[in-house]
Coordinates of C-alpha atoms in Angstrom, one line a residue:
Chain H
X247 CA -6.4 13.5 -13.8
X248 CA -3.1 12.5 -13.1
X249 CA -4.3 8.9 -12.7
X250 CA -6.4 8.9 -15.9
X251 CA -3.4 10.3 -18.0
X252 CA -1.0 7.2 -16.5
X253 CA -4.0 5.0 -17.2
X254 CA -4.5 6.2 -21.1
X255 CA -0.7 5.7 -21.3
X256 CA -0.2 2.1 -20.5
X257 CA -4.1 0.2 -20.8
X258 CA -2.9 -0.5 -24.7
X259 CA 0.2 -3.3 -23.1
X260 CA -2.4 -3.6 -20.3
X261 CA -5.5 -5.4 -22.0
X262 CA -3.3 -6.8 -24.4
X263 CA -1.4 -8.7 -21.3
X264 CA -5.2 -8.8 -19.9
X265 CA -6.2 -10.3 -23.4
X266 CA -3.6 -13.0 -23.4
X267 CA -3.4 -14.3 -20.1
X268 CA -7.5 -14.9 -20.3
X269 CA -6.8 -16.7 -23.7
X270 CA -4.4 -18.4 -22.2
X271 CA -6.9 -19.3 -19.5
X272 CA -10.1 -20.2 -21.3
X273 CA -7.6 -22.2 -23.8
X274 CA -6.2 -24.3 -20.8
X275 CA -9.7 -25.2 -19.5
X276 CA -11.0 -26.1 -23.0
X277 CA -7.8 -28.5 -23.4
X278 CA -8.2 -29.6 -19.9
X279 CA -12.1 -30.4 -20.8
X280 CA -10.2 -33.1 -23.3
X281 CA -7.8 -34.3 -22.0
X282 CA -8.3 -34.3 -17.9
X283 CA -7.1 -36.0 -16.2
X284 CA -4.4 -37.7 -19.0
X285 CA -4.9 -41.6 -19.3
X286 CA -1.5 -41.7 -18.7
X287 CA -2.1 -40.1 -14.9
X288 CA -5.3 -40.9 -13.9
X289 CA -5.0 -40.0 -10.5
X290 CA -2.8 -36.6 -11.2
X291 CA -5.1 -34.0 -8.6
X292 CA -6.5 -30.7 -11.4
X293 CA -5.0 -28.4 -8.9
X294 CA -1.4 -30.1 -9.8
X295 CA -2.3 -29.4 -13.6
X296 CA -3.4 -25.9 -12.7
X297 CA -0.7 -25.3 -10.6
X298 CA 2.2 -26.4 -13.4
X299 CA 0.4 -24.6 -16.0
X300 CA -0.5 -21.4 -13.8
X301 CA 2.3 -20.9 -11.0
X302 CA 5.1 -23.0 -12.3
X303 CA 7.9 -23.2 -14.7
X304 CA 7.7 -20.6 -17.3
X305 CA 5.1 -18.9 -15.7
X306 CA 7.1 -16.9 -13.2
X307 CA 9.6 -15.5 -15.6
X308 CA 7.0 -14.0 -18.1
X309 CA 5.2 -12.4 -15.4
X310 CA 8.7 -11.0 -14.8
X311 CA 9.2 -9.8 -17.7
X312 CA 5.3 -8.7 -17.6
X313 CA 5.7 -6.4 -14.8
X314 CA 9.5 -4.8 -15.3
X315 CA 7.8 -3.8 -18.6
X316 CA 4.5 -2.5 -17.0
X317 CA 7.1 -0.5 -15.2
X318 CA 8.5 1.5 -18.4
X319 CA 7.1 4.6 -19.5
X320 CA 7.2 7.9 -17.8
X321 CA 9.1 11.2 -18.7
X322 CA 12.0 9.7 -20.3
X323 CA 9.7 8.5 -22.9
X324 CA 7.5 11.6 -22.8
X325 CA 11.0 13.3 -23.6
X326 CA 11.6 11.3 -26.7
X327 CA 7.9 11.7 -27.5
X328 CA 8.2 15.4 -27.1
X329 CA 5.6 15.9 -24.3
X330 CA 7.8 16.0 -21.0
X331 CA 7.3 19.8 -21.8
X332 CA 3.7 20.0 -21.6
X333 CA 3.5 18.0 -18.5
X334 CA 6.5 19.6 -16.5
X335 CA 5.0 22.9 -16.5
X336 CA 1.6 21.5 -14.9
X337 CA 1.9 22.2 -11.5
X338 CA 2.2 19.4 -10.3
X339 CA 5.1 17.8 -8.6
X340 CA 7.8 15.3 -10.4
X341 CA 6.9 13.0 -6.9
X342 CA 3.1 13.3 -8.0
X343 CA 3.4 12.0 -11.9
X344 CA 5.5 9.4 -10.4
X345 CA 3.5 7.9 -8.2
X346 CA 0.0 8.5 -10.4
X347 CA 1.9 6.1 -13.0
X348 CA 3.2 3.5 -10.1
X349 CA -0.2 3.6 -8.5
X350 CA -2.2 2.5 -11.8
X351 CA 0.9 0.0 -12.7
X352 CA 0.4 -1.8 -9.6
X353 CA -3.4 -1.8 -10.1
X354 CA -2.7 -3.3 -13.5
X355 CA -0.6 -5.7 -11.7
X356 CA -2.5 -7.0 -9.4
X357 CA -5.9 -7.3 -12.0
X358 CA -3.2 -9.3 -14.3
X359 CA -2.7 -11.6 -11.3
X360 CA -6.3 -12.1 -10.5
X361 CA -7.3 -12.7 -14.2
X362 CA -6.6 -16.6 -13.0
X363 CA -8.3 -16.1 -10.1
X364 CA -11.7 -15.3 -11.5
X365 CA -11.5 -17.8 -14.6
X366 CA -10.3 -20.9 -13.2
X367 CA -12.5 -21.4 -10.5
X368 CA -15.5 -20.3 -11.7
X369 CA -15.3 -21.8 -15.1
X370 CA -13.5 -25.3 -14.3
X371 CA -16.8 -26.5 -12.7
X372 CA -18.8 -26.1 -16.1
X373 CA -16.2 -26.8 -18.7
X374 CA -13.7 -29.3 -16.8
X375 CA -16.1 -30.6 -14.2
X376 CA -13.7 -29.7 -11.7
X377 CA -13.0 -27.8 -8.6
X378 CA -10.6 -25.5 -8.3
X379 CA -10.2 -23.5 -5.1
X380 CA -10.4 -19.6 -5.1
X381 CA -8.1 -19.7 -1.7
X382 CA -5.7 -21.1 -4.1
X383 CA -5.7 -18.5 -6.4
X384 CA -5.6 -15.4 -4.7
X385 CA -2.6 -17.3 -1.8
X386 CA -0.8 -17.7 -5.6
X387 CA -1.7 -13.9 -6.9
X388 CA -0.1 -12.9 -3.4
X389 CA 3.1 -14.2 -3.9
X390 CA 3.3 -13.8 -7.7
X391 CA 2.3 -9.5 -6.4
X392 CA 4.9 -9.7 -3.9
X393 CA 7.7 -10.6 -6.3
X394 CA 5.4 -8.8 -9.5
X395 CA 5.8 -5.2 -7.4
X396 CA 9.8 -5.5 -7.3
X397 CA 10.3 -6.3 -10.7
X398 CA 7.4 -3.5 -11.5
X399 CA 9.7 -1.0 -9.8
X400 CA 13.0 -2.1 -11.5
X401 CA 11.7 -1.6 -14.5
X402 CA 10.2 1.8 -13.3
X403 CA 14.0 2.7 -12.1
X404 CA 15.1 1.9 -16.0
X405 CA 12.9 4.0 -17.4
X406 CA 14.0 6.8 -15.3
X407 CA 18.1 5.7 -15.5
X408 CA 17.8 4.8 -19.3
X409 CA 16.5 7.7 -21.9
X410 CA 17.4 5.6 -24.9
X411 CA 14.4 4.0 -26.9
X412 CA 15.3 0.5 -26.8
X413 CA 17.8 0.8 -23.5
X414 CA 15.3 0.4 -20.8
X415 CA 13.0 -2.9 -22.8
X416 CA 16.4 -4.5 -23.6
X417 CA 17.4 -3.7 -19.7
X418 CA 14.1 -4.9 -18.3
X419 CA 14.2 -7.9 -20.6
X420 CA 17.4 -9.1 -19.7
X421 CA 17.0 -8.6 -15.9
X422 CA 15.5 -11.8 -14.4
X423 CA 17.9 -13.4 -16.5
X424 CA 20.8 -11.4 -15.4
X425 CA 19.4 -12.1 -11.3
X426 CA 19.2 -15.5 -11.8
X427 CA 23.0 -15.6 -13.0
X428 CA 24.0 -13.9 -10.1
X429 CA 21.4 -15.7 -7.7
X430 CA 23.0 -19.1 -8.9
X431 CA 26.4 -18.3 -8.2
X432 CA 25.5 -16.7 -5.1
X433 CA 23.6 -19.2 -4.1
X434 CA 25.4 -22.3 -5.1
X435 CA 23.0 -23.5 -7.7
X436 CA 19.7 -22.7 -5.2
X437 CA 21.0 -24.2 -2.8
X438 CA 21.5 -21.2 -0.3
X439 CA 19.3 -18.2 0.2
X440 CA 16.5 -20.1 -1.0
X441 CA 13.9 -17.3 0.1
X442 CA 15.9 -14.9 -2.5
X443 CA 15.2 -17.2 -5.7
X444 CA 11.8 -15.4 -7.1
X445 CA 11.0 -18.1 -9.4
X446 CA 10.5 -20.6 -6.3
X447 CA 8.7 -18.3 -4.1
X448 CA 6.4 -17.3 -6.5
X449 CA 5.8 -21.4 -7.3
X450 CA 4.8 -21.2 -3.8
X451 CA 8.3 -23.2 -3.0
X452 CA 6.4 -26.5 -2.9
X453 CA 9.5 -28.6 -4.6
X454 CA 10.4 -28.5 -1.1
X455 CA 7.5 -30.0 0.4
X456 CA 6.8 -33.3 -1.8
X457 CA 3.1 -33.6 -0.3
X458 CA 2.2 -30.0 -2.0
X459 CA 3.8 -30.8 -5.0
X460 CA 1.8 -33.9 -5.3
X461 CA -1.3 -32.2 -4.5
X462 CA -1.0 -28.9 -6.2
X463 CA -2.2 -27.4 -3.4
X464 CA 0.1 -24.7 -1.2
X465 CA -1.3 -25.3 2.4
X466 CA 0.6 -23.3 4.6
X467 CA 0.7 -20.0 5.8
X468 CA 2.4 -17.0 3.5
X469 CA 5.8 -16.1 4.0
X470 CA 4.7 -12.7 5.4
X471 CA 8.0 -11.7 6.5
X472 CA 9.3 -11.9 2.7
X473 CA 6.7 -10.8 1.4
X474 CA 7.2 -7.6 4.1
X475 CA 10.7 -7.6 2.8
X476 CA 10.1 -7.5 -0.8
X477 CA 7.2 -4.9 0.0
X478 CA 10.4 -2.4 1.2
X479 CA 12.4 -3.5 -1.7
X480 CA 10.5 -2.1 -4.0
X481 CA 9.5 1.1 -2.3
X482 CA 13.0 1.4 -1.9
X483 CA 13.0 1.2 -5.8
X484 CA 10.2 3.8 -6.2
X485 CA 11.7 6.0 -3.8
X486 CA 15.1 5.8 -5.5
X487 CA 13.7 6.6 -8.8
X488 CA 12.1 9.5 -7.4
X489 CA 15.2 10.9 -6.3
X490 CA 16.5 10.3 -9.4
X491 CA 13.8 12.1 -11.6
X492 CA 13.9 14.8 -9.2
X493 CA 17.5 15.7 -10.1
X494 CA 17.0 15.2 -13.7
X495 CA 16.8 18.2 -16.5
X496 CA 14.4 17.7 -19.2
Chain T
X215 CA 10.2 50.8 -16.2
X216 CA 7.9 48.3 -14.9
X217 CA 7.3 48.1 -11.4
X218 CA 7.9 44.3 -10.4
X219 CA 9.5 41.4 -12.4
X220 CA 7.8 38.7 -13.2
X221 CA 11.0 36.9 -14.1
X222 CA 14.7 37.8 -12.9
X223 CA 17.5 35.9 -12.9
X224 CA 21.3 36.5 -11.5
X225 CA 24.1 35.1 -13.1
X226 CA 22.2 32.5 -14.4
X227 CA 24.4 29.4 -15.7
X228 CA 23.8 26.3 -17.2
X229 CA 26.3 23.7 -17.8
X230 CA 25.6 20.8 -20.2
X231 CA 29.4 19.0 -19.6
X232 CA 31.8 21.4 -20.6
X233 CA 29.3 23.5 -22.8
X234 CA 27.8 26.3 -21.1
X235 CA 24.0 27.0 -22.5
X236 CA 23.0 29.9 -20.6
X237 CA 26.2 32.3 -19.3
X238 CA 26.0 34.6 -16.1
X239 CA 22.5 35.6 -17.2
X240 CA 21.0 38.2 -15.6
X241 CA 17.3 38.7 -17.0
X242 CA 14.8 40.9 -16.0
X243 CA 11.3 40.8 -17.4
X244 CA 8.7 43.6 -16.4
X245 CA 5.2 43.3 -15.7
X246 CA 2.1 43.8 -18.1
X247 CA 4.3 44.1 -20.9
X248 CA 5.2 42.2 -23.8
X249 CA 9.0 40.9 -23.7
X250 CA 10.4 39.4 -26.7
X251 CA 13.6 37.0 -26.3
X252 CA 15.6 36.7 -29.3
X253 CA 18.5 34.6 -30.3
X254 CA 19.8 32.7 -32.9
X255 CA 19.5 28.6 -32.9
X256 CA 21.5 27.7 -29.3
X257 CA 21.8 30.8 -28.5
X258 CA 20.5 29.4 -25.2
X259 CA 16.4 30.6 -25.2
X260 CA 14.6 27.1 -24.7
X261 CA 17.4 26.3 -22.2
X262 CA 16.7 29.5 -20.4
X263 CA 12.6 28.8 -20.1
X264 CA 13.4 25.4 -19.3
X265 CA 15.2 26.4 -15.7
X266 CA 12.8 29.2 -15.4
X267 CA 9.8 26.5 -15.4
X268 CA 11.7 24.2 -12.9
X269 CA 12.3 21.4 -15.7
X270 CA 15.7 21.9 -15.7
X271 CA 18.2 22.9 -13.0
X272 CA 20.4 25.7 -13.0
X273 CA 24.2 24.5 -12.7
X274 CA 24.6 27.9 -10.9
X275 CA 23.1 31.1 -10.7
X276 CA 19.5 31.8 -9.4
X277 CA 16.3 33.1 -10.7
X278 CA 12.9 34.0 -9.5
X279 CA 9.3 33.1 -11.4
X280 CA 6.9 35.3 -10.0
X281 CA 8.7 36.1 -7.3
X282 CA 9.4 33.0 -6.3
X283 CA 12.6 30.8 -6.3
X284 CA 12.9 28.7 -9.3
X285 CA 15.2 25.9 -8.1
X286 CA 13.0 24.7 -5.2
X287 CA 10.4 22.6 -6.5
X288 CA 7.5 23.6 -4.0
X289 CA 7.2 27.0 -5.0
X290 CA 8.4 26.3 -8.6
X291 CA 5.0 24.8 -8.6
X292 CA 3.2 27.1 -6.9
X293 CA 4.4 29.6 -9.7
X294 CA 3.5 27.6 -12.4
X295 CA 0.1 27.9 -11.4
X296 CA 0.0 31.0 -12.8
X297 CA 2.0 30.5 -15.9
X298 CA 0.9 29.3 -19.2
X299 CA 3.6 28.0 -21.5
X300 CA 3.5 26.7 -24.6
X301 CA 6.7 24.6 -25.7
X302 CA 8.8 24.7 -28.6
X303 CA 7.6 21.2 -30.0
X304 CA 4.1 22.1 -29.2
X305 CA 3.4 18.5 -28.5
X306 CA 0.5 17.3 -26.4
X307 CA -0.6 13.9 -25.8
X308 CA -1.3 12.1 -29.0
X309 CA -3.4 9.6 -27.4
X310 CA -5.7 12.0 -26.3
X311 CA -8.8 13.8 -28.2
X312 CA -8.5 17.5 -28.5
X313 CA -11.4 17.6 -25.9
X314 CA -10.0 15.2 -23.3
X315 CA -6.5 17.6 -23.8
X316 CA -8.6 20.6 -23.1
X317 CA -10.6 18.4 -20.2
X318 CA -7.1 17.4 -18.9
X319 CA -5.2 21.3 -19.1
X320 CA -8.2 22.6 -17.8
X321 CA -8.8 20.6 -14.8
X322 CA -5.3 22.1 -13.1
X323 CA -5.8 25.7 -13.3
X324 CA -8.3 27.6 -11.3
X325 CA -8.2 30.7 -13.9
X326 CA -9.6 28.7 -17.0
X327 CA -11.9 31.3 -19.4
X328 CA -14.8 28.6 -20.8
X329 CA -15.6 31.3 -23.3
X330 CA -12.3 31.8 -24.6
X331 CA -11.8 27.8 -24.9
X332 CA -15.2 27.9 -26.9
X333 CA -14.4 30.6 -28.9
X334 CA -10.6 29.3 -30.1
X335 CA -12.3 26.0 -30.5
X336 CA -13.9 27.5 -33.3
X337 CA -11.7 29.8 -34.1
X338 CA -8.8 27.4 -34.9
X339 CA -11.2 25.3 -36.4
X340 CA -10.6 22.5 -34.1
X341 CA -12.2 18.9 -33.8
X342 CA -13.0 18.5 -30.3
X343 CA -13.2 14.6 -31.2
X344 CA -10.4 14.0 -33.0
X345 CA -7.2 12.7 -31.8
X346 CA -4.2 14.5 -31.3
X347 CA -2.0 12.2 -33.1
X348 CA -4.3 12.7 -36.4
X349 CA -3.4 16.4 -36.2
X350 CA -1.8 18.5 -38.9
X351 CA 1.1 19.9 -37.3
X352 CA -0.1 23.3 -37.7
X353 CA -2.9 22.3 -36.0
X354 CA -1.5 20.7 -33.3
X355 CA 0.2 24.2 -32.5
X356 CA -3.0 26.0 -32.8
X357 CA -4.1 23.2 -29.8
X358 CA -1.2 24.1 -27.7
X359 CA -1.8 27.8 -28.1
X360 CA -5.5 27.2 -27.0
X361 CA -4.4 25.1 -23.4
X362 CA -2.3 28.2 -22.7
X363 CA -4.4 31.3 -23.9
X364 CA -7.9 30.0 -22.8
X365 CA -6.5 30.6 -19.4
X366 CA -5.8 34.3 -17.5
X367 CA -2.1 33.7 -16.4
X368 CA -0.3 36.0 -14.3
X369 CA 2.5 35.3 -16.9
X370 CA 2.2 34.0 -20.3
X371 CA 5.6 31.9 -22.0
X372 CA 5.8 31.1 -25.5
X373 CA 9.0 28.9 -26.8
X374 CA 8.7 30.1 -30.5
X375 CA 4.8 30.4 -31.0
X376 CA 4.6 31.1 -34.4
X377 CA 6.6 28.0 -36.1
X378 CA 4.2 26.1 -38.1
X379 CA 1.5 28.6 -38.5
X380 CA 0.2 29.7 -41.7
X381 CA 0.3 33.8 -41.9
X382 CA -3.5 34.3 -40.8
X383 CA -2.6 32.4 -37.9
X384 CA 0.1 34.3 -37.2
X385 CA -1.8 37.3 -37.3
X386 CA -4.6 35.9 -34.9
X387 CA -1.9 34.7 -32.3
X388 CA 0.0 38.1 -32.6
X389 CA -3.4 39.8 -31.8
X390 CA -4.6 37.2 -29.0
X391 CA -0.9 38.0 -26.9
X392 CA -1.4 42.2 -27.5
X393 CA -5.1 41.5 -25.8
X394 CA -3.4 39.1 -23.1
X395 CA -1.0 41.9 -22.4
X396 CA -3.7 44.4 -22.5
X397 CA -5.7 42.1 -19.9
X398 CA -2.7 42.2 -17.1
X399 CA -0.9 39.2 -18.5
X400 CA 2.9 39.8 -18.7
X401 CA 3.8 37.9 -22.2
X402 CA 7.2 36.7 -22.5
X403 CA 7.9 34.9 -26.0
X404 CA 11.0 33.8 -27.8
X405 CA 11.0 34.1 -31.4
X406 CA 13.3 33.8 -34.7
X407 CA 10.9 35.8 -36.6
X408 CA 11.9 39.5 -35.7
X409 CA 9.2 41.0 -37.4
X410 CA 6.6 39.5 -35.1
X411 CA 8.6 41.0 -32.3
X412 CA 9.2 44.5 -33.4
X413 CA 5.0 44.4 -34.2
X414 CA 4.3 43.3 -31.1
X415 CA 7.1 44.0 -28.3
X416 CA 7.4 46.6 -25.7
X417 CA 11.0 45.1 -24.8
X418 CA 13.2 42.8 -26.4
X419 CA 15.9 40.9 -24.9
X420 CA 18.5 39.6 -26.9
X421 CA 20.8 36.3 -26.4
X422 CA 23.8 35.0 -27.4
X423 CA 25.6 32.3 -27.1
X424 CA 24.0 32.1 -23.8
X425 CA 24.7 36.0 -22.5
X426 CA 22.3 38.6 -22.3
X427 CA 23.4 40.8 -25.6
X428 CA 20.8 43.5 -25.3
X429 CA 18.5 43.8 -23.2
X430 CA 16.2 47.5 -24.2
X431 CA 12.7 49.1 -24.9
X432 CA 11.6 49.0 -28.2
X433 CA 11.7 52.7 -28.0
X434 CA 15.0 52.7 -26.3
X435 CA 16.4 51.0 -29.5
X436 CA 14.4 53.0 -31.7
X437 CA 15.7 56.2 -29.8
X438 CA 19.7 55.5 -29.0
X439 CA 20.2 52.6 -31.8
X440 CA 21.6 54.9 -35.3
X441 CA 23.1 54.0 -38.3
X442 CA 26.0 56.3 -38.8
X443 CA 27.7 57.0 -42.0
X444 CA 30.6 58.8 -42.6
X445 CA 32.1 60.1 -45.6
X446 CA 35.9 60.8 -46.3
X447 CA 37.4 63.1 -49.3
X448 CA 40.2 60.7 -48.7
X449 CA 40.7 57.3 -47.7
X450 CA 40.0 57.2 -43.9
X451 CA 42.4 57.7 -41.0
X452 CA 42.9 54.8 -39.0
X453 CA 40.9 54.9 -35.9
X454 CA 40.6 53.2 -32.8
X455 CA 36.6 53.1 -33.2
X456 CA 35.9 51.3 -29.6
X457 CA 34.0 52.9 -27.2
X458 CA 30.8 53.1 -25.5
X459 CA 27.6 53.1 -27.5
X460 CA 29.6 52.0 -30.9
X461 CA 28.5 48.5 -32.5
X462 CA 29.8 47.2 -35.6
X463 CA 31.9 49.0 -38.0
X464 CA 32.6 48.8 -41.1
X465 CA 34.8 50.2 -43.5
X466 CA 34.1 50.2 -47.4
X467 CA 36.2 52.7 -49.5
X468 CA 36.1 56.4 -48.6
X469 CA 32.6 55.2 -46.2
X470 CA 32.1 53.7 -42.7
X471 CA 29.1 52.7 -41.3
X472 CA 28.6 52.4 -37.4
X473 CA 26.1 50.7 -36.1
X474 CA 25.5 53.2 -32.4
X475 CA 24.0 52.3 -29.4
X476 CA 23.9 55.0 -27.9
X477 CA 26.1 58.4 -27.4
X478 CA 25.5 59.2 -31.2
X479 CA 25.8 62.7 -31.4
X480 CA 29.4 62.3 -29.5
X481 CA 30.2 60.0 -32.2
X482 CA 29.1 62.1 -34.8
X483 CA 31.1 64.6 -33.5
X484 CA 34.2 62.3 -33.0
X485 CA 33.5 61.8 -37.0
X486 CA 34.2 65.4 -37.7
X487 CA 37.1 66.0 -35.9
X488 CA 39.0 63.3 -37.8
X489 CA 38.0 64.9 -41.0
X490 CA 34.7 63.3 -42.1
X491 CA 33.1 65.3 -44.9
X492 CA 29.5 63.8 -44.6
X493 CA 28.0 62.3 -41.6
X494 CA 24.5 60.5 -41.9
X495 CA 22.4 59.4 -39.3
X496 CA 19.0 57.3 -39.8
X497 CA 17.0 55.3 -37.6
X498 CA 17.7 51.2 -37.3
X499 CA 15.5 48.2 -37.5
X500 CA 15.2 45.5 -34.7
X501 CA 17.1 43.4 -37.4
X502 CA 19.9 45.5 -38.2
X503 CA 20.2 45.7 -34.0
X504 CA 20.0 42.3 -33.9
X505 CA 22.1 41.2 -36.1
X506 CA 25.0 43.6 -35.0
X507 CA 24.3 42.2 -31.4
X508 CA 24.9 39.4 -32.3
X509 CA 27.7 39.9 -35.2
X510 CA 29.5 42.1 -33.1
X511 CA 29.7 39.6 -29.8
X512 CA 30.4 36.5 -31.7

């Protein structure tokens, strides 16, 4: 029950995220149907094309922004919205709301980043007359999920930290740009610590290999040790804002 | 004197910065009886419930629900297993339909009455398929009510049940906690409506600024509690009127009126030996001990 009540509280942002990313997905293959490949590439490869559109450039930063805000909710706002009551005295523990609400966020997550996954290469055949490999998809959902469950949980630690109404969507908004502030000076620009620079891994770094950049195509293995490391990052999150909650008077 | 307490607390404390919410309380509430907490606005009732239910932490102090600690969270929700509580906002999820709340509340507690859901369903006149949100507000209380009193709790706690009820409802929800009682349920309800208490009450606890105030029977109150007045010939003697059992005094011409809690015949007889020509003694309401609770501590 704990799971359906989390669920009932965040499918609205949910499908609508769900709503727009498939839009966005059936609009690029219709455009693609035009205009692929451009007469001004003719031999630019449709995963290159799916990759900038899909992985690339902006594409990393909203999901960012996508999951620290799947990651708001919880009793904070059931305080403002005068239900923390009610729930409190179920008898269930403050650990177990918490974790019925991150379980079904990361579910939510991890359907946003398979949306892609299931439209582009099933419908590319019929509409662009082009293939697009699943392998692709699901190597790019990995590493969007691995970076998409640490900013999930930062959000999940503002909206335990922050009871104000606006405080924890302006805070979740302005983190990724706030990281990559520090991560450039830190980092000299990207040129240092390249692991740590979300917006890169999640591309599937392939600026650094010129031959996967040309092709599109990410063809080596995952970075399982980051993505182990980010795994314990954000558990490390969850587990902190469970703490936190725990000591907190409603 | 009840046998066990289904709530007792020890110097009870709870610290919002430098205000202090709930002061050195020591609370005692009896089982299978009706307790009614009374206190002004602040006085420090909701605040009380709140650390009793485990959603907010004492700053010092203990207390026990059901016997069992309320400041470690594992038993805390063991308790609340057996408690039903309905909350001062009597908010519930406004996403929800009144069935799917009822669905949801019932599918935690093992001593959920389907009959007594179906009845207050049609009782309150309640859409099962409407959403919370679309609620009246009076309705929406009527919902909250139903979660807690279509189960059999060990210990039933209401933050102000009545606000936003029309006077039949009232009357209904005064009757359903007397047949809660009457079925083993210990009912412990804060109020601002004193009339609903001294209906309904075996015991009444009274708070103030966060202390215990009073803390009686109603037939204690009704017993020791007296309005004494005293008539002089002349103006009266100045008198040190402190002591046990007196309350407020007050002084208007050749009268005073004490408010007693207790020891009124020595009083009365204090009266005479400093010259008082008529002494009166009548019985009190909760109100006037209320108020002189209060009055008298503030």
């Amino acid at each position: 029950m704990l799971l359906s009540k989390a669920w009932r509280e965040s499918r609205v942002r949910f499908l609508l995220a769900l709503s727009a990313l498939a839009l966005f997905s059936l609009g690029f293959l219709l455009n693609a149907r035009r205009d692929f490949p451009p007469p001004e590439s003719p031999l630019l490869p449709y995963a290159a094309v799916v990759w900038s559109r899909f992985y690339a450039g902006y594409a990393g930063p909203v999901f960012a922004i996508v999951a620290l805000i799947f990651g708001l909710g919880g009793l904070q706002r059931e305080r403002a919205a005068g239900t923390a009551g009610f729930t409190l005295a179920l008898p269930v523990s403050r650990a177990q709301l918490l974790g019925a609400r991150a379980l079904v966020g990361v579910l939510e997550l991890s359907a946003l980043v398979l949306t892609p996954a299931v439209i582009v290469p099933v419908l590319s055949p019929p509409l662009v007359h082009q293939a697009y490999p699943v392998s692709q998809c699901l190597k790019f959902a990995a590493l969007f999920m691995s970076w998409g469950v640490v900013w999930f949980s930062t959000g999940f630690l503002w909206s335990i930290l922050f009871s104000g109404d606006y405080t924890a969507p302006a805070a979740a908004i302005l983190t990724p740009f706030a990281y990559l502030v520090v991560f450039a000076n830190l980092s000299r620009g990207g040129l240092r610590f390249r692991y740590a620079n979300p917006f890169a891994f999640m591309s599937g770094d392939m600026d650094a290999d010129p031959r996967a950049f040309i092709m599109g195509l990410h063809t080596g293995p995952l970075p399982w040790m980051t993505m182990a490391v980010l795994a314990i990052v954000a558990l490390v999150l969850l587990a902190a804002a469970s703490k936190v909650t725990k000591r907190q008077s409603f | 004197m009840a046998d066990s307490w289904v709530i007792e607390t020890t110097a009870l404390t709870k610290r919002y910065g430098k205000f202090e919410a709930v002061r050195q309380l020591d609370l005692r509430v009896g089982a299978g009886r009706i307790t009614g907490f009374l206190g002004r606005n602040g006085a420090g009732k909701s605040s009380t419930i709140k650390m009793l239910l485990g959603m907010s932490h004492p700053s010092s102090g203990t207390g026990r629900l059901l016997g069992r600690p309320i400041d470690d969270e594992r038993e805390s929700r063991e308790s609340r297993k057996h408690v039903a509580y309905v909350a001062e906002d009597k908010q519930t999820y406004a996403y929800m339909t009144v069935a799917q709340m009822v669905a949801f509340t019932r599918s935690f507690y093992s001593d959920w009455r389907p009959e007594v859901e179906a009845r207050l369903l049609r009782q309150y006149d309640l859409p099962p398929g409407r959403r919370v949100k679309a609620l009246s507000k009076g309705m929406r209380t009527k919902l909250a009510l139903l979660l807690a009193l279509a189960r059999q709790p060990e210990l039933l706690i209401l933050d102000e049940p009545s606000e936003g009820l029309d006077p039949v409802s009232i009357e209904e929800l005064l009757q359903a906690l007397v047949a809660a009682a009457a079925d083993g349920t210990a009912v412990f309800f804060s109020s601002h409506q004193i009339a609903e208490v001294e209906r309904i009450a075996d015991h009444v606890c009274v708070i103030d600024r966060g202390r215990l105030v009073l803390d009686a029977s109603l037939e204690q109150i009704r017993d020791q509690h007296r309005r004494i007045e005293l008539g002089f010939a002349s103006d009266p003697p100045s008198w040190d009127w402190s002591g046990e059992g007196i309350g407020s005094v007050r002084t208007s011409g050749r009268q005073i009126t004490i408010m007693a809690r207790g020891n009124a015949d020595a009083i009365i007889e204090r009266a005479y030996g400093i010259g008082a020509v008529s002494v009166e003694s009548s019985a009190v309401s909760l109100r006037e001990v209320f108020l002189d609770s209060v009055v008298t501590e503030a």
